[in-house]
PDB file of C-alpha atoms in Angstrom:
ATOM      1  CA  UNK L   1     103.097 124.119 192.725  1.00 43.00           C
ATOM      2  CA  UNK L   2     104.423 120.562 192.865  1.00 44.00           C
ATOM      3  CA  UNK L   3     104.476 118.280 189.839  1.00 47.00           C
ATOM      4  CA  UNK L   4     102.046 115.413 190.177  1.00 56.00           C
ATOM      5  CA  UNK L   5      99.595 117.192 192.489  1.00 65.00           C
ATOM      6  CA  UNK L   6      95.999 116.193 191.759  1.00 70.00           C
ATOM      7  CA  UNK L   7      92.878 117.841 193.102  1.00 70.00           C
ATOM      8  CA  UNK L   8      89.407 116.394 192.609  1.00 71.00           C
ATOM      9  CA  UNK L   9      86.136 118.051 193.640  1.00 75.00           C
ATOM     10  CA  UNK L  10      82.426 117.380 193.374  1.00 75.00           C
ATOM     11  CA  UNK L  11      79.780 120.097 193.139  1.00 72.00           C
ATOM     12  CA  UNK L  12      76.564 121.282 191.531  1.00 69.00           C
ATOM     13  CA  UNK L  13      76.387 121.178 187.732  1.00 63.00           C
ATOM     14  CA  UNK L  14      76.371 124.964 187.367  1.00 64.00           C
ATOM     15  CA  UNK L  15      79.670 125.319 189.255  1.00 77.00           C
ATOM     16  CA  UNK L  16      81.993 123.512 186.822  1.00 87.00           C
ATOM     17  CA  UNK L  17      84.100 126.413 185.570  1.00 88.00           C
ATOM     18  CA  UNK L  18      84.207 128.023 189.021  1.00 90.00           C
ATOM     19  CA  UNK L  19      85.373 124.706 190.486  1.00 91.00           C
ATOM     20  CA  UNK L  20      88.133 124.482 187.882  1.00 93.00           C
ATOM     21  CA  UNK L  21      89.289 128.055 188.573  1.00 94.00           C
ATOM     22  CA  UNK L  22      89.458 127.286 192.312  1.00 93.00           C
ATOM     23  CA  UNK L  23      91.427 124.060 191.759  1.00 93.00           C
ATOM     24  CA  UNK L  24      93.863 125.751 189.370  1.00 96.00           C
ATOM     25  CA  UNK L  25      94.338 128.678 191.757  1.00 96.00           C
ATOM     26  CA  UNK L  26      95.091 126.303 194.611  1.00 94.00           C
ATOM     27  CA  UNK L  27      97.633 124.283 192.621  1.00 94.00           C
ATOM     28  CA  UNK L  28      99.338 127.292 191.024  1.00 96.00           C
ATOM     29  CA  UNK L  29      99.152 129.609 194.062  1.00 96.00           C
ATOM     30  CA  UNK L  30      97.336 132.332 192.120  1.00 97.00           C
ATOM     31  CA  UNK L  31      94.076 134.207 192.669  1.00 97.00           C
ATOM     32  CA  UNK L  32      90.996 132.369 191.296  1.00 95.00           C
ATOM     33  CA  UNK L  33      89.782 135.541 189.580  1.00 96.00           C
ATOM     34  CA  UNK L  34      93.034 135.635 187.562  1.00 97.00           C
ATOM     35  CA  UNK L  35      92.541 132.123 186.170  1.00 97.00           C
ATOM     36  CA  UNK L  36      91.199 132.067 182.606  1.00 96.00           C
ATOM     37  CA  UNK L  37      89.960 128.771 181.192  1.00 95.00           C
ATOM     38  CA  UNK L  38      88.859 128.359 177.587  1.00 93.00           C
ATOM     39  CA  UNK L  39      86.998 125.410 176.087  1.00 91.00           C
ATOM     40  CA  UNK L  40      86.604 125.006 172.328  1.00 87.00           C
ATOM     41  CA  UNK L  41      85.244 122.032 170.458  1.00 84.00           C
ATOM     42  CA  UNK L  42      87.785 120.990 167.787  1.00 83.00           C
ATOM     43  CA  UNK L  43      84.930 119.971 165.482  1.00 84.00           C
ATOM     44  CA  UNK L  44      82.463 122.881 165.648  1.00 87.00           C
ATOM     45  CA  UNK L  45      84.289 125.586 167.636  1.00 84.00           C
ATOM     46  CA  UNK L  46      81.584 125.615 170.319  1.00 84.00           C
ATOM     47  CA  UNK L  47      82.376 126.278 173.973  1.00 82.00           C
ATOM     48  CA  UNK L  48      81.787 122.659 175.001  1.00 80.00           C
ATOM     49  CA  UNK L  49      85.259 121.306 174.237  1.00 85.00           C
ATOM     50  CA  UNK L  50      88.119 120.305 176.473  1.00 90.00           C
ATOM     51  CA  UNK L  51      88.916 123.029 179.029  1.00 93.00           C
ATOM     52  CA  UNK L  52      92.417 124.524 178.857  1.00 95.00           C
ATOM     53  CA  UNK L  53      94.054 126.932 181.322  1.00 97.00           C
ATOM     54  CA  UNK L  54      95.119 130.037 179.374  1.00 96.00           C
ATOM     55  CA  UNK L  55      96.146 132.456 182.159  1.00 97.00           C
ATOM     56  CA  UNK L  56      97.911 133.477 184.259  1.00 98.00           C
ATOM     57  CA  UNK L  57     101.294 132.206 183.046  1.00 97.00           C
ATOM     58  CA  UNK L  58     101.989 130.659 186.467  1.00 96.00           C
ATOM     59  CA  UNK L  59      98.968 128.379 186.002  1.00 97.00           C
ATOM     60  CA  UNK L  60      99.320 127.215 182.406  1.00 96.00           C
ATOM     61  CA  UNK L  61     101.073 123.982 183.444  1.00 95.00           C
ATOM     62  CA  UNK L  62      97.916 122.882 185.270  1.00 96.00           C
ATOM     63  CA  UNK L  63      95.750 120.500 183.230  1.00 96.00           C
ATOM     64  CA  UNK L  64      92.026 120.270 183.937  1.00 96.00           C
ATOM     65  CA  UNK L  65      89.023 118.093 183.185  1.00 95.00           C
ATOM     66  CA  UNK L  66      85.280 118.272 183.879  1.00 93.00           C
ATOM     67  CA  UNK L  67      82.527 115.683 183.964  1.00 92.00           C
ATOM     68  CA  UNK L  68      78.798 116.236 184.316  1.00 89.00           C
ATOM     69  CA  UNK L  69      76.157 113.686 185.235  1.00 88.00           C
ATOM     70  CA  UNK L  70      72.678 114.728 186.240  1.00 83.00           C
ATOM     71  CA  UNK L  71      72.982 117.568 188.721  1.00 84.00           C
ATOM     72  CA  UNK L  72      76.569 116.657 189.668  1.00 86.00           C
ATOM     73  CA  UNK L  73      79.814 118.049 188.286  1.00 89.00           C
ATOM     74  CA  UNK L  74      83.239 116.611 189.035  1.00 90.00           C
ATOM     75  CA  UNK L  75      86.349 118.680 188.347  1.00 91.00           C
ATOM     76  CA  UNK L  76      89.958 117.486 188.297  1.00 93.00           C
ATOM     77  CA  UNK L  77      93.208 119.410 188.020  1.00 94.00           C
ATOM     78  CA  UNK L  78      96.738 118.053 187.728  1.00 94.00           C
ATOM     79  CA  UNK L  79     100.211 119.526 187.488  1.00 92.00           C
ATOM     80  CA  UNK L  80     102.698 117.647 185.370  1.00 84.00           C
ATOM     81  CA  UNK L  81     100.586 115.699 182.904  1.00 91.00           C
ATOM     82  CA  UNK L  82      97.220 115.276 181.257  1.00 95.00           C
ATOM     83  CA  UNK L  83      94.176 114.426 183.339  1.00 96.00           C
ATOM     84  CA  UNK L  84      90.738 113.149 182.435  1.00 96.00           C
ATOM     85  CA  UNK L  85      87.746 112.629 184.688  1.00 96.00           C
ATOM     86  CA  UNK L  86      84.385 111.051 184.035  1.00 95.00           C
ATOM     87  CA  UNK L  87      81.356 110.640 186.262  1.00 93.00           C
ATOM     88  CA  UNK L  88      78.146 108.715 185.803  1.00 92.00           C
ATOM     89  CA  UNK L  89      75.321 109.016 188.276  1.00 87.00           C
ATOM     90  CA  UNK L  90      72.928 106.144 188.794  1.00 80.00           C
ATOM     91  CA  UNK L  91      69.636 106.868 190.487  1.00 65.00           C
ATOM     92  CA  UNK L  92      69.054 104.300 193.243  1.00 61.00           C
ATOM     93  CA  UNK L  93      66.657 101.630 192.058  1.00 57.00           C
ATOM     94  CA  UNK L  94      67.203 102.358 188.361  1.00 52.00           C
ATOM     95  CA  UNK L  95      68.956  99.786 186.224  1.00 48.00           C
ATOM     96  CA  UNK L  96      70.013 102.144 183.434  1.00 41.00           C
ATOM     97  CA  UNK L  97      71.889 105.422 183.144  1.00 40.00           C
ATOM     98  CA  UNK L  98      72.573 107.853 180.364  1.00 42.00           C
ATOM     99  CA  UNK L  99      76.075 109.080 179.646  1.00 44.00           C
ATOM    100  CA  UNK L 100      77.148 112.668 179.131  1.00 46.00           C
ATOM    101  CA  UNK L 101      78.496 111.692 175.713  1.00 45.00           C
ATOM    102  CA  UNK L 102      75.159 111.683 173.903  1.00 46.00           C
ATOM    103  CA  UNK L 103      73.965 109.160 171.351  1.00 43.00           C
ATOM    104  CA  UNK L 104      77.450 108.038 170.282  1.00 46.00           C
ATOM    105  CA  UNK L 105      78.128 106.333 173.615  1.00 51.00           C
ATOM    106  CA  UNK L 106      76.612 103.151 175.017  1.00 53.00           C
ATOM    107  CA  UNK L 107      74.066 103.433 177.813  1.00 60.00           C
ATOM    108  CA  UNK L 108      75.521 101.289 180.612  1.00 57.00           C
ATOM    109  CA  UNK L 109      73.087  99.210 182.659  1.00 68.00           C
ATOM    110  CA  UNK L 110      75.009  97.627 185.528  1.00 85.00           C
ATOM    111  CA  UNK L 111      77.447  98.984 188.092  1.00 87.00           C
ATOM    112  CA  UNK L 112      80.281  97.146 186.312  1.00 89.00           C
ATOM    113  CA  UNK L 113      79.305  98.671 182.960  1.00 91.00           C
ATOM    114  CA  UNK L 114      79.095 102.145 184.498  1.00 91.00           C
ATOM    115  CA  UNK L 115      82.516 101.726 186.089  1.00 94.00           C
ATOM    116  CA  UNK L 116      84.042 100.491 182.821  1.00 96.00           C
ATOM    117  CA  UNK L 117      82.482 103.373 180.890  1.00 95.00           C
ATOM    118  CA  UNK L 118      83.839 106.006 183.302  1.00 96.00           C
ATOM    119  CA  UNK L 119      87.277 104.432 182.964  1.00 97.00           C
ATOM    120  CA  UNK L 120      87.152 104.548 179.172  1.00 97.00           C
ATOM    121  CA  UNK L 121      85.881 108.100 178.974  1.00 96.00           C
ATOM    122  CA  UNK L 122      88.355 109.400 181.578  1.00 97.00           C
ATOM    123  CA  UNK L 123      91.209 107.932 179.510  1.00 97.00           C
ATOM    124  CA  UNK L 124      89.850 109.438 176.278  1.00 95.00           C
ATOM    125  CA  UNK L 125      89.537 112.846 177.956  1.00 95.00           C
ATOM    126  CA  UNK L 126      93.128 112.634 179.232  1.00 96.00           C
ATOM    127  CA  UNK L 127      94.212 111.650 175.715  1.00 94.00           C
ATOM    128  CA  UNK L 128      92.572 114.844 174.453  1.00 90.00           C
ATOM    129  CA  UNK L 129      90.655 113.371 171.551  1.00 88.00           C
ATOM    130  CA  UNK L 130      87.597 112.268 173.504  1.00 85.00           C
ATOM    131  CA  UNK L 131      84.955 110.352 171.601  1.00 87.00           C
ATOM    132  CA  UNK L 132      86.644 111.066 168.262  1.00 87.00           C
ATOM    133  CA  UNK L 133      88.477 107.842 169.210  1.00 91.00           C
ATOM    134  CA  UNK L 134      86.477 104.604 169.219  1.00 94.00           C
ATOM    135  CA  UNK L 135      85.941 103.752 172.919  1.00 96.00           C
ATOM    136  CA  UNK L 136      86.358 100.042 172.121  1.00 96.00           C
ATOM    137  CA  UNK L 137      90.018 100.657 171.218  1.00 96.00           C
ATOM    138  CA  UNK L 138      91.088 101.738 174.736  1.00 97.00           C
ATOM    139  CA  UNK L 139      93.339  99.010 176.141  1.00 97.00           C
ATOM    140  CA  UNK L 140      93.600  98.316 179.876  1.00 98.00           C
ATOM    141  CA  UNK L 141      96.326  96.413 181.694  1.00 96.00           C
ATOM    142  CA  UNK L 142      96.198  95.423 185.353  1.00 95.00           C
ATOM    143  CA  UNK L 143      99.663  95.250 186.950  1.00 88.00           C
ATOM    144  CA  UNK L 144      99.866  94.557 190.676  1.00 87.00           C
ATOM    145  CA  UNK L 145      97.643  97.233 192.230  1.00 89.00           C
ATOM    146  CA  UNK L 146      97.728  99.552 189.211  1.00 95.00           C
ATOM    147  CA  UNK L 147      95.309  99.809 186.327  1.00 97.00           C
ATOM    148  CA  UNK L 148      97.006 101.282 183.256  1.00 97.00           C
ATOM    149  CA  UNK L 149      95.452 102.278 179.951  1.00 98.00           C
ATOM    150  CA  UNK L 150      96.599 103.129 176.443  1.00 96.00           C
ATOM    151  CA  UNK L 151      94.915 104.668 173.415  1.00 95.00           C
ATOM    152  CA  UNK L 152      95.920 103.823 169.825  1.00 89.00           C
ATOM    153  CA  UNK L 153      97.943 106.585 168.203  1.00 86.00           C
ATOM    154  CA  UNK L 154      99.174 107.974 171.544  1.00 87.00           C
ATOM    155  CA  UNK L 155     102.429 106.723 173.102  1.00 93.00           C
ATOM    156  CA  UNK L 156     101.402 107.927 176.582  1.00 94.00           C
ATOM    157  CA  UNK L 157     100.098 105.610 179.268  1.00 96.00           C
ATOM    158  CA  UNK L 158      97.485 106.544 181.836  1.00 96.00           C
ATOM    159  CA  UNK L 159      97.097 105.508 185.447  1.00 96.00           C
ATOM    160  CA  UNK L 160      93.393 104.848 186.013  1.00 97.00           C
ATOM    161  CA  UNK L 161      91.897 105.387 189.476  1.00 95.00           C
ATOM    162  CA  UNK L 162      88.317 104.999 190.620  1.00 93.00           C
ATOM    163  CA  UNK L 163      87.183 107.609 193.144  1.00 88.00           C
ATOM    164  CA  UNK L 164      84.383 107.344 195.661  1.00 81.00           C
ATOM    165  CA  UNK L 165      82.538 110.672 195.802  1.00 77.00           C
ATOM    166  CA  UNK L 166      79.144 109.312 196.786  1.00 76.00           C
ATOM    167  CA  UNK L 167      76.856 106.320 196.560  1.00 76.00           C
ATOM    168  CA  UNK L 168      75.592 105.629 193.037  1.00 82.00           C
ATOM    169  CA  UNK L 169      78.123 108.085 191.598  1.00 88.00           C
ATOM    170  CA  UNK L 170      80.795 106.354 189.554  1.00 91.00           C
ATOM    171  CA  UNK L 171      83.888 108.531 189.110  1.00 93.00           C
ATOM    172  CA  UNK L 172      87.187 107.673 187.428  1.00 95.00           C
ATOM    173  CA  UNK L 173      90.321 109.770 186.981  1.00 95.00           C
ATOM    174  CA  UNK L 174      92.976 109.021 184.354  1.00 96.00           C
ATOM    175  CA  UNK L 175      96.436 110.491 184.961  1.00 96.00           C
ATOM    176  CA  UNK L 176      99.232 110.657 182.416  1.00 94.00           C
ATOM    177  CA  UNK L 177     102.219 108.638 183.626  1.00 89.00           C
TER     178      UNK L 177
END
């Protein structure tokens, strides 16, 4: 396992946890069946919260994130810092898209709005507080070829990268710097 390694995969919506186990196993050099990932919502205790690697010990330094949009799931895993991923799928010919965040998030209409939304949500996932933080407070800074982001109340900075995993699928990964 090397610090800073990032793996990103796309798959069917039902494969999210399996995808995470495979990514973690690959990064930590452990068997996928030994990887245990738990997700708990900090508000209600439901199993829809941020996923966290709990076992085996050799894998607990791997951070993971999942995003769902339509029938697509994107999984990300990183060693050495927090990671957040978001994906928004736009059906060709449609001018609107729904987000996976429910009613509390805006419904982007254009490609630029979709891209900006995936950037914001990826950063908030990496931060760990998700939509408990007002998305409008995420601050972006473009420096040379890097897009950096910050979230109020968190001293960390995030490197923001857009990923191309298919036409009309907007994917962004935020990596703790």
